[in-house]
């Protein structure tokens, strides 16, 4: 069964350092999402891509976060500089509409710890 | 962004039906409701999605009343493996085929033997 791949699975960094996360969606899925999930809370959408274009980045802290999906396939989320409050699980998901259902398939996530 | 409210936690015995309600009092006709299940250290997994009335699949049912101010996920005959956190996700239509997506804070379901 096709899956969304993410790497690394775990990342520990010091504050003010730069970090980057990678996501490879399910083949053929045009829509890609990055979420941040703080422990004990629901996922918060950071950015949504349709192919290589950003559809929604209204909740992305643009002073330190950036995301790209240059060829409309895999994607990278970057944080520079990292802050203590960025410690969270970063989830990537992809989807393709099937009839009227838009099911998102999530990857295993990257657990970020900022020291 | 949509505002959603779910109970923080619920307990149920094995074999019982469980109903989890999500309140979302500002959704419109084109907005959809989706429910996801999440186990520790894993990404959420899709359960069911609907726009109105009732939707049923092989694992759950979703009830959406006419006023659409809430939705209820129904899990028939839960087992220990259904212990997880359940999230409702509201997709607010923002035009041109796009939706603003908001997850609730989740309901931790504990199934007791």
PDB file of N, CA, C and O in Angstrom, chain A residues 18 38 44 47 68-69 82 84 96 99 107 109:
ATOM      1  N   UNK A  18      18.954  26.138  12.164  1.00  0.00           N
ATOM      2  CA  UNK A  18      18.023  25.883  11.074  1.00  0.00           C
ATOM      3  C   UNK A  18      17.722  24.391  10.988  1.00  0.00           C
ATOM      4  O   UNK A  18      18.610  23.559  11.212  1.00  0.00           O
ATOM      5  N   UNK A  38       1.210  20.071  18.293  1.00  0.00           N
ATOM      6  CA  UNK A  38       1.780  20.178  19.633  1.00  0.00           C
ATOM      7  C   UNK A  38       1.174  19.078  20.493  1.00  0.00           C
ATOM      8  O   UNK A  38      -0.006  18.726  20.335  1.00  0.00           O
ATOM      9  N   UNK A  44      -2.451  21.419  13.348  1.00  0.00           N
ATOM     10  CA  UNK A  44      -2.715  22.774  12.872  1.00  0.00           C
ATOM     11  C   UNK A  44      -2.112  22.901  11.472  1.00  0.00           C
ATOM     12  O   UNK A  44      -0.914  22.672  11.294  1.00  0.00           O
ATOM     13  N   UNK A  47       0.609  24.841   5.858  1.00  0.00           N
ATOM     14  CA  UNK A  47       0.619  25.198   4.443  1.00  0.00           C
ATOM     15  C   UNK A  47       0.007  24.062   3.639  1.00  0.00           C
ATOM     16  O   UNK A  47       0.135  22.899   3.990  1.00  0.00           O
ATOM     17  N   UNK A  68       8.402  24.657   0.357  1.00  0.00           N
ATOM     18  CA  UNK A  68       8.432  24.643  -1.096  1.00  0.00           C
ATOM     19  C   UNK A  68       8.107  23.262  -1.634  1.00  0.00           C
ATOM     20  O   UNK A  68       8.321  22.256  -0.973  1.00  0.00           O
ATOM     21  N   UNK A  69       7.593  23.263  -2.846  1.00  0.00           N
ATOM     22  CA  UNK A  69       7.267  22.020  -3.548  1.00  0.00           C
ATOM     23  C   UNK A  69       7.559  22.301  -5.023  1.00  0.00           C
ATOM     24  O   UNK A  69       6.668  22.439  -5.844  1.00  0.00           O
ATOM     25  N   UNK A  82      15.141  28.160  14.627  1.00  0.00           N
ATOM     26  CA  UNK A  82      14.215  27.405  15.477  1.00  0.00           C
ATOM     27  C   UNK A  82      14.115  28.058  16.853  1.00  0.00           C
ATOM     28  O   UNK A  82      15.108  28.588  17.378  1.00  0.00           O
ATOM     29  N   UNK A  84      12.233  27.584  20.954  1.00  0.00           N
ATOM     30  CA  UNK A  84      11.803  26.537  21.877  1.00  0.00           C
ATOM     31  C   UNK A  84      10.360  26.111  21.618  1.00  0.00           C
ATOM     32  O   UNK A  84      10.013  24.933  21.692  1.00  0.00           O
ATOM     33  N   UNK A  96      -5.926  13.207  -2.983  1.00  0.00           N
ATOM     34  CA  UNK A  96      -6.449  13.450  -4.320  1.00  0.00           C
ATOM     35  C   UNK A  96      -7.941  13.216  -4.243  1.00  0.00           C
ATOM     36  O   UNK A  96      -8.391  12.236  -3.646  1.00  0.00           O
ATOM     37  N   UNK A  99     -14.444  11.176  -6.014  1.00  0.00           N
ATOM     38  CA  UNK A  99     -15.842  11.580  -5.970  1.00  0.00           C
ATOM     39  C   UNK A  99     -15.927  12.868  -5.152  1.00  0.00           C
ATOM     40  O   UNK A  99     -15.264  13.833  -5.464  1.00  0.00           O
ATOM     41  N   UNK A 107       1.672  10.979   6.757  1.00  0.00           N
ATOM     42  CA  UNK A 107       2.918  10.284   7.007  1.00  0.00           C
ATOM     43  C   UNK A 107       3.122  10.068   8.495  1.00  0.00           C
ATOM     44  O   UNK A 107       2.284  10.482   9.307  1.00  0.00           O
ATOM     45  N   UNK A 109       5.270  11.439  10.443  1.00  0.00           N
ATOM     46  CA  UNK A 109       5.637  12.655  11.154  1.00  0.00           C
ATOM     47  C   UNK A 109       7.124  12.749  11.489  1.00  0.00           C
ATOM     48  O   UNK A 109       7.851  11.752  11.483  1.00  0.00           O
TER      49      UNK A 109
END
